[in-house]
Amino acid sequence: EVQLVGSGGGLIQPGGSLRLSCAASGFTFTSYAMSWVRQAPGKGLEWVSTISDSGGSTYYADSVKGRFTISRDNSKNTVYLQMNSLRAEDTAIYYCANKSPLEFLQHWGQGTLVTVSS
Amino acid sequence: DIQMTQSPSTLSASVGDRVTITCRASQSISSWLAWYQQKPGKAPKLLIYKASSLESGVPSRFSGSGSGTEFTLTISSLQPDDFATYYCQQYKTYLWTFGQGTKVEIK
């Protein structure tokens, strides 16, 4: 069974930093690109970032480019999202998901809540 | 960026109804479209990929169609478990984009 367990969320002041983690199991981690998608309270889904299976390629939404960094540790089956210069509009549930070789987001984690507020 | 527009935003229906949700892309995305179902407090769940391919384990009452810029998700006979919010998503090019969602409510 595929499991994606996110962690690292919490309450952080504007301008602060936070690192999210997503631990994967139940599939061959090194064969899958991984993504982060967020959902602001009461709003729709917004793709944030994707990293290739090797970690050699990364992609970002314009809204987070230059502030967020996605990375992965294939020895730990874990993907990370380093979030810097956080803003109130970054408040959201952050979901990690694996990207099928056919390009769609196949399995999603339970999400971790990030609240940016003073 | 490719914009995805869903209609309607909210849909009221009864158990047993046939339900259709439309998703339009601002430019052609071929068949690079997925549909997800999300229930309150839960993560999204993949239903359909490549516009019309049913994900394993998803009931056959769900179907998808379309290509280019216009797509539909159809639920042939709405069941109590299907009351949820549905999102389309294009994955033709980064930046991936989602529709704004369609909430299917009990009539």
XYZ file of C-alpha atoms in Angstrom, chain A residues 35 37 39 43-47 50 59-62 95 99 102-110, chain B residues 1 32 34 36 38 41-46 49-50 55 87 89 91 94-100:
48
model
C 5.252 17.014 -6.131
C 0.312 20.849 -4.005
C -4.817 24.312 -0.648
C -10.021 27.355 -1.582
C -9.015 25.163 -4.492
C -5.839 23.258 -5.294
C -2.614 24.968 -6.383
C 0.408 23.093 -7.717
C 7.826 19.025 -8.648
C 9.932 22.996 -11.253
C 8.139 25.730 -9.332
C 4.978 27.803 -9.479
C 5.648 31.485 -10.066
C 0.009 17.840 0.181
C 3.811 11.641 -10.106
C 2.375 8.798 -17.208
C 2.652 12.301 -15.700
C -0.439 12.635 -13.471
C -0.491 12.835 -9.646
C -1.376 9.325 -8.579
C -1.226 9.062 -4.775
C -1.532 11.881 -2.240
C -0.449 12.225 1.365
C -2.767 13.400 4.128
C -0.145 29.758 -18.112
C -3.293 15.585 -20.671
C -6.874 14.357 -14.817
C -9.739 14.258 -8.753
C -11.935 15.533 -2.681
C -10.817 17.142 5.441
C -9.310 14.573 3.079
C -6.644 14.554 0.401
C -7.687 14.530 -3.258
C -8.114 11.134 -4.889
C -7.336 10.395 -8.524
C -6.215 10.317 -16.112
C -5.401 11.028 -19.740
C -7.808 4.775 -12.290
C -11.226 19.136 -9.700
C -6.041 19.411 -13.718
C -0.507 18.279 -16.890
C 4.513 23.101 -16.159
C 2.975 25.217 -14.665
C 0.338 22.567 -13.855
C -3.043 24.144 -13.192
C -6.295 23.027 -11.612
C -9.860 24.066 -12.226
C -11.554 25.950 -9.394
